[in-house]
Amino acid sequence: MSVSNDPPLPQPDLLAAIPRLRRYARVLTGDVNRADDLVQDTLARAWEKRRLWTAGSDLRAWLFTIMHNVFVNQRALARRDQMQVSLDDGDGSEAWQIPVRAGQYTRVELTELVAHVGRLPTDQREVLLLAAVEELKYEEIALALEIPLGTVMSRLSRARAKLRLAFADAPAATPLKVVK
Amino acid sequence: MNPLPVTDADLNAYADGQLDASRVAAVEEALAHDPALADWVADARHRNAALRDALDPWLEEQIPERLLVAAAGPAVVAQPRARRWLMQAFAAAATLLLGLAIGWYARDVELERDGTPTTFTRQAALTHALYAGDVNRPVEVWAPEEKRLVTWLSKRLGFPVNAPDLNGTGFALVGGRLVAGHQNPTAMFMYENADKQRLSLQVRKQHVDGGEVAFRYAVENGVGVFYWIEDNCSYALSGNLDRGQLLAVGRVVYGQLAALEAAPRK
C-alpha cells in the first residue's frame, strides 16, 4: 500500500476532533481505556482510508462514520470470540464516571441519566448521542451511521421513550400515534 | 387526543431544534393544546441539556500521547527518531488548538469554504511554531539538497515551487518539508539568520479561487504571519520577528516570485 502517495489529512482538524471522538467512544464502550483504543484504531483507519475523505467536507462526521464501523466490527469479533461482554447484555453503568461540575443539574440526576443512556441498545445510544450531545443534523447522522433517515428517527424515538420510562414510570411512548 | 397530524419525528426534531420551519407552527399549536405533548418536549430538551452538561467536561481532558501519535499519521510512526519531538510538538499544538478549535470548528470550516484564509494564517503560525522550535530537525530535506527538495515539493504540490534566496536579508535556507494543509498539501521552506531566528515560507494551492490578496498581516499565538494570494497560490511568511522586519523579507520573497513568474521557463 502506498501510504505516502495520498494527500495527508488536515492535522489541526484531526486534533480538534479527538476530544469529541473520545467522548463518543466512551459512551459507546462505557470504558475509558477501551474508548481510547477505539479512538486510536479510528485514527489509524482514517489515515489508511484517507483517500476516501473528500477534502473540504466535514472531517468530524467522516471520523464518526469510521468509528462506528470500527466499533461494529470489533464488537462482532468480540461476540464471536466471547472475549468481551457487550454493554447491551448487561448493566454497564459501573463503567461510567461522571465528572463533577457545578451546574443546574444535580450529580445524582446526571449519573442516573448517563447510566440509563448506557443501558440503551447501542444503535439507539449512538443516534441519541449524535443528536443530543454532538448536535449533528439528522441527515448527517444517517450518513455517519449509514442508515436511512427514517431509521434515525425511529431509533431516536425509541431511545427517548426508554429514557422517559426509566425516569418516570410514565407512558413509554410519545403520547402520539405515529401519523404517516 | 389532538387531531393535528404531528408525528413522533416532528416532536423529536422540534425538541432538537431541527424541525423544518414549515412545520413549527403546527407543532407549536399542538403543544399549546396538549399538555402531554408539551411535557414530552420539555422532558426531551431537559435531557439533551443534562446529557451535554454531564459529558461536556470530558472534552477538556488532556489527550493521551498515543492518540496524538495516531493523529500524526503513519509516516510519523515509521520514524522513531522524529517521533519524540513531533509528539511534543503535537502536544503543544493540541493544547493551543483545543482552546481555539473546539469553539471555532464550525466557523472555520465555513470561512475556509468561502475562501477566507483565516485558517491558513493560523495553520501557518502553528506549523511554523511546530517546526521552527525544533533545533535538530526542523526540515525533512536540508539546504545542501535544495534541488532535490524543490523537485520533490513541486511534484507533491502539483505545481512548480521555488525556495526564494533570502541571503540578502540575512536569512539562509535551512531546508524544507511537506506539511498537511487544510485542503491541499503545503510546502514549507525554513530560513535562519546568524542570531538563530527562524522564518518559514509556506506555499499551497488555493482550493477555491480567492482572487488576489495584497499583503496581510496577522499575529497568531505570538507568531507574526504575512500572507498573500497570487495565481491561486497562498503564501504565508511566518516568524517571531517584528512586523517591519517580516514585511521587508516578505517584499523580497514577493519580488523574487514575481521575477520568476515573469521570466521565461527553462
GROMACS .gro file of C-alpha atoms in nm:
model
  446
    1MET     CA    1   0.000   0.000   0.000
    2SER     CA    2   0.142   0.334  -0.098
    3VAL     CA    3   0.061   0.536   0.208
    4SER     CA    4   0.273   0.831   0.110
    5ASN     CA    5   0.103   0.900  -0.221
    6ASP     CA    6  -0.229   1.004  -0.074
    7PRO     CA    7  -0.268   1.360   0.046
    8PRO     CA    8  -0.248   1.385   0.424
    9LEU     CA    9  -0.546   1.457   0.644
   10PRO     CA   10  -0.567   1.811   0.784
   11GLN     CA   11  -0.400   1.764   1.119
   12PRO     CA   12  -0.537   2.067   1.302
   13ASP     CA   13  -0.887   1.942   1.226
   14LEU     CA   14  -0.788   1.592   1.323
   15LEU     CA   15  -0.653   1.712   1.656
   16ALA     CA   16  -0.960   1.924   1.716
   17ALA     CA   17  -1.185   1.623   1.659
   18ILE     CA   18  -1.012   1.397   1.910
   19PRO     CA   19  -1.192   1.517   2.227
   20ARG     CA   20  -1.531   1.456   2.066
   21LEU     CA   21  -1.423   1.120   1.931
   22ARG     CA   22  -1.306   1.020   2.277
   23ARG     CA   23  -1.632   1.126   2.432
   24TYR     CA   24  -1.838   0.941   2.176
   25ALA     CA   25  -1.619   0.634   2.211
   26ARG     CA   26  -1.659   0.643   2.586
   27VAL     CA   27  -2.034   0.642   2.560
   28LEU     CA   28  -2.017   0.361   2.305
   29THR     CA   29  -1.783   0.138   2.501
   30GLY     CA   30  -1.860   0.250   2.855
   31ASP     CA   31  -1.494   0.222   2.940
   32VAL     CA   32  -1.220   0.485   2.929
   33ASN     CA   33  -0.938   0.258   2.809
   34ARG     CA   34  -1.142   0.072   2.554
   35ALA     CA   35  -1.269   0.409   2.432
   36ASP     CA   36  -0.915   0.532   2.371
   37ASP     CA   37  -0.832   0.206   2.196
   38LEU     CA   38  -1.128   0.268   1.973
   39VAL     CA   39  -1.018   0.625   1.901
   40GLN     CA   40  -0.667   0.506   1.821
   41ASP     CA   41  -0.799   0.240   1.584
   42THR     CA   42  -1.027   0.500   1.429
   43LEU     CA   43  -0.740   0.742   1.366
   44ALA     CA   44  -0.525   0.466   1.217
   45ARG     CA   45  -0.812   0.362   0.994
   46ALA     CA   46  -0.874   0.723   0.891
   47TRP     CA   47  -0.515   0.753   0.774
   48GLU     CA   48  -0.537   0.426   0.585
   49LYS     CA   49  -0.859   0.529   0.419
   50ARG     CA   50  -0.777   0.896   0.375
   51ARG     CA   51  -0.823   0.893   0.001
   52LEU     CA   52  -1.192   0.831   0.071
   53TRP     CA   53  -1.227   1.157   0.259
   54THR     CA   54  -1.341   1.443   0.038
   55ALA     CA   55  -1.118   1.739   0.109
   56GLY     CA   56  -1.321   2.027   0.243
   57SER     CA   57  -1.604   1.809   0.371
   58ASP     CA   58  -1.678   1.769   0.741
   59LEU     CA   59  -1.389   1.567   0.877
   60ARG     CA   60  -1.559   1.510   1.211
   61ALA     CA   61  -1.866   1.347   1.057
   62TRP     CA   62  -1.640   1.127   0.848
   63LEU     CA   63  -1.446   1.022   1.159
   64PHE     CA   64  -1.771   0.934   1.336
   65THR     CA   65  -1.856   0.707   1.042
   66ILE     CA   66  -1.520   0.534   1.067
   67MET     CA   67  -1.551   0.496   1.441
   68HIS     CA   68  -1.897   0.349   1.405
   69ASN     CA   69  -1.768   0.091   1.157
   70VAL     CA   70  -1.461   0.002   1.360
   71PHE     CA   71  -1.676  -0.035   1.670
   72VAL     CA   72  -1.935  -0.254   1.500
   73ASN     CA   73  -1.666  -0.477   1.350
   74GLN     CA   74  -1.478  -0.514   1.676
   75ARG     CA   75  -1.794  -0.593   1.864
   76ALA     CA   76  -1.885  -0.860   1.613
   77LEU     CA   77  -1.541  -1.017   1.655
   78ALA     CA   78  -1.561  -0.993   2.032
   79ARG     CA   79  -1.900  -1.160   2.034
   80ARG     CA   80  -1.772  -1.439   1.817
   81ASP     CA   81  -1.472  -1.494   2.038
   82GLN     CA   82  -1.675  -1.440   2.354
   83MET     CA   83  -1.393  -1.240   2.497
   84GLN     CA   84  -1.599  -0.945   2.592
   85VAL     CA   85  -1.947  -0.890   2.717
   86SER     CA   86  -2.131  -0.630   2.522
   87LEU     CA   87  -2.272  -0.340   2.712
   88ASP     CA   88  -2.611  -0.431   2.576
   89ASP     CA   89  -2.609  -0.765   2.750
   90GLY     CA   90  -2.585  -0.633   3.098
   91ASP     CA   91  -2.560  -0.332   3.314
   92GLY     CA   92  -2.256  -0.139   3.207
   93SER     CA   93  -2.324   0.152   3.432
   94GLU     CA   94  -2.034   0.078   3.668
   95ALA     CA   95  -1.801   0.191   3.393
   96TRP     CA   96  -1.943   0.541   3.393
   97GLN     CA   97  -1.770   0.811   3.580
   98ILE     CA   98  -1.940   1.140   3.555
   99PRO     CA   99  -1.722   1.443   3.604
  100VAL     CA  100  -1.838   1.658   3.890
  101ARG     CA  101  -1.924   2.007   3.784
  102ALA     CA  102  -2.144   2.267   3.937
  103GLY     CA  103  -2.432   2.312   3.701
  104GLN     CA  104  -2.803   2.333   3.701
  105TYR     CA  105  -2.840   1.958   3.740
  106THR     CA  106  -2.760   1.753   4.045
  107ARG     CA  107  -2.487   1.498   4.026
  108VAL     CA  108  -2.731   1.223   4.113
  109GLU     CA  109  -2.954   1.324   3.828
  110LEU     CA  110  -2.668   1.330   3.577
  111THR     CA  111  -2.524   1.000   3.695
  112GLU     CA  112  -2.862   0.838   3.671
  113LEU     CA  113  -2.924   0.982   3.326
  114VAL     CA  114  -2.591   0.869   3.187
  115ALA     CA  115  -2.639   0.524   3.340
  116HIS     CA  116  -2.975   0.495   3.168
  117VAL     CA  117  -2.823   0.609   2.840
  118GLY     CA  118  -2.553   0.346   2.890
  119ARG     CA  119  -2.821   0.079   2.911
  120LEU     CA  120  -2.982   0.174   2.583
  121PRO     CA  121  -2.914  -0.063   2.294
  122THR     CA  122  -2.607   0.057   2.106
  123ASP     CA  123  -2.792   0.161   1.792
  124GLN     CA  124  -3.027   0.383   1.991
  125ARG     CA  125  -2.749   0.516   2.209
  126GLU     CA  126  -2.547   0.619   1.904
  127VAL     CA  127  -2.831   0.813   1.749
  128LEU     CA  128  -2.925   0.984   2.075
  129LEU     CA  129  -2.564   1.085   2.138
  130LEU     CA  130  -2.510   1.223   1.792
  131ALA     CA  131  -2.836   1.417   1.801
  132ALA     CA  132  -2.849   1.539   2.160
  133VAL     CA  133  -2.483   1.577   2.252
  134GLU     CA  134  -2.294   1.621   1.925
  135GLU     CA  135  -2.591   1.810   1.781
  136LEU     CA  136  -2.548   1.666   1.435
  137LYS     CA  137  -2.829   1.710   1.185
  138TYR     CA  138  -3.042   1.401   1.138
  139GLU     CA  139  -2.923   1.381   0.778
  140GLU     CA  140  -2.562   1.384   0.898
  141ILE     CA  141  -2.639   1.107   1.147
  142ALA     CA  142  -2.796   0.899   0.871
  143LEU     CA  143  -2.480   0.945   0.664
  144ALA     CA  144  -2.246   0.876   0.953
  145LEU     CA  145  -2.422   0.555   1.058
  146GLU     CA  146  -2.512   0.458   0.702
  147ILE     CA  147  -2.879   0.412   0.780
  148PRO     CA  148  -3.193   0.568   0.630
  149LEU     CA  149  -3.326   0.889   0.782
  150GLY     CA  150  -3.643   0.707   0.893
  151THR     CA  151  -3.431   0.467   1.096
  152VAL     CA  152  -3.257   0.758   1.265
  153MET     CA  153  -3.595   0.897   1.366
  154SER     CA  154  -3.733   0.569   1.492
  155ARG     CA  155  -3.422   0.490   1.695
  156LEU     CA  156  -3.429   0.836   1.844
  157SER     CA  157  -3.794   0.795   1.936
  158ARG     CA  158  -3.731   0.462   2.097
  159ALA     CA  159  -3.431   0.590   2.288
  160ARG     CA  160  -3.632   0.879   2.427
  161ALA     CA  161  -3.927   0.657   2.510
  162LYS     CA  162  -3.699   0.427   2.708
  163LEU     CA  163  -3.541   0.712   2.900
  164ARG     CA  164  -3.880   0.854   2.979
  165LEU     CA  165  -4.000   0.521   3.103
  166ALA     CA  166  -3.687   0.470   3.308
  167PHE     CA  167  -3.727   0.802   3.483
  168ALA     CA  168  -4.095   0.838   3.534
  169ASP     CA  169  -4.280   0.515   3.505
  170ALA     CA  170  -4.466   0.733   3.263
  171PRO     CA  171  -4.623   0.622   2.936
  172ALA     CA  172  -4.346   0.455   2.744
  173ALA     CA  173  -4.400   0.607   2.407
  174THR     CA  174  -4.462   0.959   2.291
  175PRO     CA  175  -4.822   1.048   2.364
  176LEU     CA  176  -4.892   1.026   1.995
  177LYS     CA  177  -4.980   0.767   1.746
  178VAL     CA  178  -4.745   0.784   1.453
  179VAL     CA  179  -4.925   0.952   1.170
  180LYS     CA  180  -4.795   0.871   0.829
  181MET     CA  181  -5.601   1.305   2.151
  182ASN     CA  182  -5.518   1.606   1.948
  183PRO     CA  183  -5.623   1.562   1.587
  184LEU     CA  184  -5.338   1.764   1.436
  185PRO     CA  185  -5.111   1.550   1.221
  186VAL     CA  186  -4.800   1.597   1.432
  187THR     CA  187  -4.569   1.298   1.423
  188ASP     CA  188  -4.309   1.150   1.652
  189ALA     CA  189  -4.046   1.269   1.410
  190ASP     CA  190  -4.185   1.624   1.431
  191LEU     CA  191  -4.164   1.621   1.809
  192ASN     CA  192  -3.810   1.489   1.814
  193ALA     CA  193  -3.699   1.740   1.554
  194TYR     CA  194  -3.870   2.020   1.746
  195ALA     CA  195  -3.700   1.917   2.069
  196ASP     CA  196  -3.362   1.901   1.894
  197GLY     CA  197  -3.413   2.235   1.721
  198GLN     CA  198  -3.407   2.070   1.381
  199LEU     CA  199  -3.769   2.096   1.277
  200ASP     CA  200  -3.832   2.232   0.932
  201ALA     CA  201  -3.963   2.589   0.962
  202SER     CA  202  -4.278   2.497   0.774
  203ARG     CA  203  -4.376   2.253   1.049
  204VAL     CA  204  -4.302   2.467   1.352
  205ALA     CA  205  -4.640   2.641   1.365
  206ALA     CA  206  -4.831   2.311   1.350
  207VAL     CA  207  -4.620   2.159   1.626
  208GLU     CA  208  -4.645   2.465   1.847
  209GLU     CA  209  -5.018   2.470   1.809
  210ALA     CA  210  -5.034   2.104   1.906
  211LEU     CA  211  -4.816   2.172   2.209
  212ALA     CA  212  -5.043   2.459   2.314
  213HIS     CA  213  -5.343   2.232   2.308
  214ASP     CA  214  -5.194   1.922   2.459
  215PRO     CA  215  -5.007   1.945   2.791
  216ALA     CA  216  -4.886   1.586   2.750
  217LEU     CA  217  -4.707   1.677   2.427
  218ALA     CA  218  -4.565   1.992   2.580
  219ASP     CA  219  -4.441   1.786   2.871
  220TRP     CA  220  -4.279   1.535   2.637
  221VAL     CA  221  -4.090   1.809   2.452
  222ALA     CA  222  -3.981   1.980   2.772
  223ASP     CA  223  -3.859   1.647   2.902
  224ALA     CA  224  -3.657   1.570   2.587
  225ARG     CA  225  -3.498   1.914   2.589
  226HIS     CA  226  -3.420   1.892   2.955
  227ARG     CA  227  -3.246   1.558   2.896
  228ASN     CA  228  -3.048   1.688   2.599
  229ALA     CA  229  -2.916   1.972   2.810
  230ALA     CA  230  -2.847   1.748   3.107
  231LEU     CA  231  -2.660   1.499   2.890
  232ARG     CA  232  -2.441   1.772   2.745
  233ASP     CA  233  -2.386   1.907   3.093
  234ALA     CA  234  -2.278   1.563   3.207
  235LEU     CA  235  -2.050   1.485   2.915
  236ASP     CA  236  -1.901   1.820   2.816
  237PRO     CA  237  -1.630   1.812   3.085
  238TRP     CA  238  -1.480   1.510   2.910
  239LEU     CA  239  -1.388   1.737   2.622
  240GLU     CA  240  -1.149   1.929   2.841
  241GLU     CA  241  -0.940   1.629   2.937
  242GLN     CA  242  -0.583   1.605   2.821
  243ILE     CA  243  -0.540   1.393   2.510
  244PRO     CA  244  -0.323   1.085   2.570
  245GLU     CA  245   0.003   1.082   2.377
  246ARG     CA  246  -0.077   0.764   2.193
  247LEU     CA  247  -0.372   0.939   2.031
  248LEU     CA  248  -0.158   1.237   1.933
  249VAL     CA  249   0.080   0.994   1.768
  250ALA     CA  250  -0.206   0.818   1.592
  251ALA     CA  251  -0.337   1.154   1.469
  252ALA     CA  252   0.003   1.240   1.324
  253GLY     CA  253  -0.035   0.959   1.074
  254PRO     CA  254   0.168   0.657   0.965
  255ALA     CA  255   0.469   0.849   0.831
  256VAL     CA  256   0.550   0.968   1.178
  257VAL     CA  257   0.518   0.630   1.340
  258ALA     CA  258   0.768   0.494   1.092
  259GLN     CA  259   1.039   0.734   1.210
  260PRO     CA  260   1.114   0.672   1.577
  261ARG     CA  261   1.376   0.946   1.589
  262ALA     CA  262   1.138   1.207   1.464
  263ARG     CA  263   0.861   1.079   1.680
  264ARG     CA  264   0.954   1.211   2.017
  265TRP     CA  265   0.983   1.575   1.927
  266LEU     CA  266   0.691   1.561   1.693
  267MET     CA  267   0.483   1.418   1.973
  268GLN     CA  268   0.585   1.703   2.197
  269ALA     CA  269   0.510   1.948   1.924
  270PHE     CA  270   0.175   1.785   1.875
  271ALA     CA  271   0.101   1.805   2.244
  272ALA     CA  272   0.181   2.175   2.235
  273ALA     CA  273  -0.021   2.220   1.919
  274ALA     CA  274  -0.311   2.030   2.069
  275THR     CA  275  -0.312   2.249   2.376
  276LEU     CA  276  -0.310   2.560   2.161
  277LEU     CA  277  -0.576   2.421   1.938
  278LEU     CA  278  -0.816   2.288   2.195
  279GLY     CA  279  -0.897   2.633   2.319
  280LEU     CA  280  -0.932   2.770   1.972
  281ALA     CA  281  -1.050   2.486   1.766
  282ILE     CA  282  -1.343   2.338   1.950
  283GLY     CA  283  -1.541   2.656   1.961
  284TRP     CA  284  -1.422   2.771   1.624
  285TYR     CA  285  -1.451   2.448   1.442
  286ALA     CA  286  -1.772   2.504   1.255
  287ARG     CA  287  -1.692   2.866   1.184
  288ASP     CA  288  -1.351   2.782   1.042
  289VAL     CA  289  -1.496   2.529   0.806
  290GLU     CA  290  -1.739   2.788   0.679
  291LEU     CA  291  -1.472   3.054   0.642
  292GLU     CA  292  -1.247   2.815   0.461
  293ARG     CA  293  -1.523   2.722   0.221
  294ASP     CA  294  -1.579   3.085   0.148
  295GLY     CA  295  -1.214   3.120   0.064
  296THR     CA  296  -1.132   3.344   0.357
  297PRO     CA  297  -0.787   3.230   0.457
  298THR     CA  298  -0.835   3.275   0.830
  299THR     CA  299  -0.743   2.916   0.891
  300PHE     CA  300  -0.438   2.941   0.671
  301THR     CA  301  -0.272   3.207   0.885
  302ARG     CA  302  -0.348   3.014   1.199
  303GLN     CA  303  -0.223   2.696   1.043
  304ALA     CA  304   0.085   2.868   0.911
  305ALA     CA  305   0.166   3.008   1.255
  306LEU     CA  306   0.106   2.673   1.418
  307THR     CA  307   0.315   2.488   1.164
  308HIS     CA  308   0.591   2.743   1.198
  309ALA     CA  309   0.590   2.709   1.577
  310LEU     CA  310   0.589   2.333   1.545
  311TYR     CA  311   0.893   2.307   1.321
  312ALA     CA  312   1.093   2.622   1.387
  313GLY     CA  313   1.103   2.526   1.753
  314ASP     CA  314   1.279   2.204   1.672
  315VAL     CA  315   1.651   2.262   1.689
  316ASN     CA  316   1.768   1.937   1.537
  317ARG     CA  317   1.517   1.853   1.270
  318PRO     CA  318   1.314   2.150   1.156
  319VAL     CA  319   1.314   2.023   0.798
  320GLU     CA  320   1.294   1.697   0.615
  321VAL     CA  321   1.532   1.784   0.334
  322TRP     CA  322   1.825   2.014   0.409
  323ALA     CA  323   1.951   2.311   0.210
  324PRO     CA  324   2.251   2.132   0.051
  325GLU     CA  325   1.995   1.922  -0.135
  326GLU     CA  326   1.790   2.222  -0.240
  327LYS     CA  327   1.744   2.096  -0.593
  328ARG     CA  328   1.602   1.766  -0.475
  329LEU     CA  329   1.386   1.948  -0.221
  330VAL     CA  330   1.234   2.178  -0.482
  331THR     CA  331   1.174   1.894  -0.727
  332TRP     CA  332   1.011   1.680  -0.460
  333LEU     CA  333   0.784   1.957  -0.328
  334SER     CA  334   0.684   2.066  -0.678
  335LYS     CA  335   0.587   1.709  -0.753
  336ARG     CA  336   0.388   1.668  -0.435
  337LEU     CA  337   0.207   2.001  -0.470
  338GLY     CA  338   0.143   1.956  -0.838
  339PHE     CA  339   0.290   2.290  -0.946
  340PRO     CA  340   0.641   2.436  -0.951
  341VAL     CA  341   0.761   2.588  -0.625
  342ASN     CA  342   1.088   2.765  -0.555
  343ALA     CA  343   1.283   2.848  -0.244
  344PRO     CA  344   1.349   3.222  -0.262
  345ASP     CA  345   1.703   3.335  -0.193
  346LEU     CA  346   1.686   3.547   0.123
  347ASN     CA  347   2.060   3.573   0.186
  348GLY     CA  348   2.034   3.945   0.117
  349THR     CA  349   1.817   3.982   0.426
  350GLY     CA  350   2.049   3.775   0.640
  351PHE     CA  351   1.840   3.460   0.627
  352ALA     CA  352   1.988   3.144   0.482
  353LEU     CA  353   1.785   2.848   0.366
  354VAL     CA  354   1.780   2.565   0.620
  355GLY     CA  355   1.570   2.330   0.411
  356GLY     CA  356   1.208   2.235   0.369
  357ARG     CA  357   0.936   1.986   0.418
  358LEU     CA  358   0.587   1.893   0.315
  359VAL     CA  359   0.316   1.970   0.571
  360ALA     CA  360  -0.052   1.890   0.595
  361GLY     CA  361  -0.275   2.168   0.473
  362HIS     CA  362  -0.644   2.207   0.534
  363GLN     CA  363  -0.734   2.108   0.182
  364ASN     CA  364  -0.409   2.082  -0.003
  365PRO     CA  365  -0.060   1.982   0.098
  366THR     CA  366   0.165   2.272   0.182
  367ALA     CA  367   0.532   2.323   0.106
  368MET     CA  368   0.738   2.482   0.380
  369PHE     CA  369   1.080   2.641   0.344
  370MET     CA  370   1.270   2.724   0.660
  371TYR     CA  371   1.530   3.000   0.692
  372GLU     CA  372   1.761   3.101   0.972
  373ASN     CA  373   1.977   3.407   1.040
  374ALA     CA  374   2.301   3.445   1.235
  375ASP     CA  375   2.101   3.502   1.556
  376LYS     CA  376   1.930   3.166   1.505
  377GLN     CA  377   1.599   3.335   1.438
  378ARG     CA  378   1.387   3.131   1.204
  379LEU     CA  379   1.144   3.220   0.932
  380SER     CA  380   0.926   2.992   0.731
  381LEU     CA  381   0.761   3.040   0.397
  382GLN     CA  382   0.461   2.819   0.331
  383VAL     CA  383   0.308   2.777  -0.010
  384ARG     CA  384  -0.001   2.591  -0.114
  385LYS     CA  385  -0.257   2.584  -0.389
  386GLN     CA  386  -0.580   2.766  -0.314
  387HIS     CA  387  -0.876   2.533  -0.318
  388VAL     CA  388  -1.120   2.795  -0.434
  389ASP     CA  389  -1.044   3.093  -0.646
  390GLY     CA  390  -0.988   3.356  -0.383
  391GLY     CA  391  -0.859   3.615  -0.627
  392GLU     CA  392  -0.559   3.826  -0.545
  393VAL     CA  393  -0.497   3.932  -0.192
  394ALA     CA  394  -0.248   4.204  -0.110
  395PHE     CA  395  -0.011   4.159   0.180
  396ARG     CA  396  -0.199   4.099   0.502
  397TYR     CA  397  -0.051   4.070   0.843
  398ALA     CA  398  -0.176   3.872   1.140
  399VAL     CA  399  -0.034   3.764   1.471
  400GLU     CA  400  -0.136   3.415   1.574
  401ASN     CA  401  -0.020   3.277   1.907
  402GLY     CA  402   0.268   3.522   1.912
  403VAL     CA  403   0.389   3.435   1.563
  404GLY     CA  404   0.373   3.708   1.303
  405VAL     CA  405   0.235   3.595   0.967
  406PHE     CA  406   0.234   3.780   0.638
  407TYR     CA  407   0.018   3.619   0.381
  408TRP     CA  408  -0.093   3.689   0.032
  409ILE     CA  409  -0.256   3.509  -0.255
  410GLU     CA  410  -0.137   3.518  -0.609
  411ASP     CA  411  -0.208   3.298  -0.908
  412ASN     CA  412  -0.430   3.078  -0.692
  413CYS     CA  413  -0.145   3.009  -0.453
  414SER     CA  414  -0.142   3.116  -0.090
  415TYR     CA  415   0.184   3.226   0.062
  416ALA     CA  416   0.249   3.269   0.432
  417LEU     CA  417   0.569   3.404   0.574
  418SER     CA  418   0.588   3.338   0.948
  419GLY     CA  419   0.837   3.424   1.216
  420ASN     CA  420   0.893   3.570   1.559
  421LEU     CA  421   1.013   3.895   1.405
  422ASP     CA  422   0.860   4.234   1.432
  423ARG     CA  423   0.623   4.347   1.167
  424GLY     CA  424   0.873   4.571   0.989
  425GLN     CA  425   1.139   4.302   0.959
  426LEU     CA  426   0.889   4.046   0.844
  427LEU     CA  427   0.744   4.282   0.586
  428ALA     CA  428   1.092   4.360   0.450
  429VAL     CA  429   1.157   3.990   0.397
  430GLY     CA  430   0.809   3.945   0.257
  431ARG     CA  431   0.875   4.206  -0.009
  432VAL     CA  432   1.193   4.027  -0.113
  433VAL     CA  433   1.006   3.698  -0.139
  434TYR     CA  434   0.725   3.856  -0.333
  435GLY     CA  435   0.969   4.032  -0.567
  436GLN     CA  436   1.160   3.713  -0.642
  437LEU     CA  437   0.848   3.513  -0.709
  438ALA     CA  438   0.718   3.787  -0.938
  439ALA     CA  439   1.050   3.791  -1.124
  440LEU     CA  440   1.038   3.414  -1.165
  441GLU     CA  441   0.685   3.437  -1.291
  442ALA     CA  442   0.790   3.698  -1.548
  443ALA     CA  443   1.098   3.509  -1.662
  444PRO     CA  444   1.058   3.254  -1.941
  445ARG     CA  445   1.060   2.898  -1.815
  446LYS     CA  446   1.369   2.698  -1.885
   0.00000   0.00000   0.00000
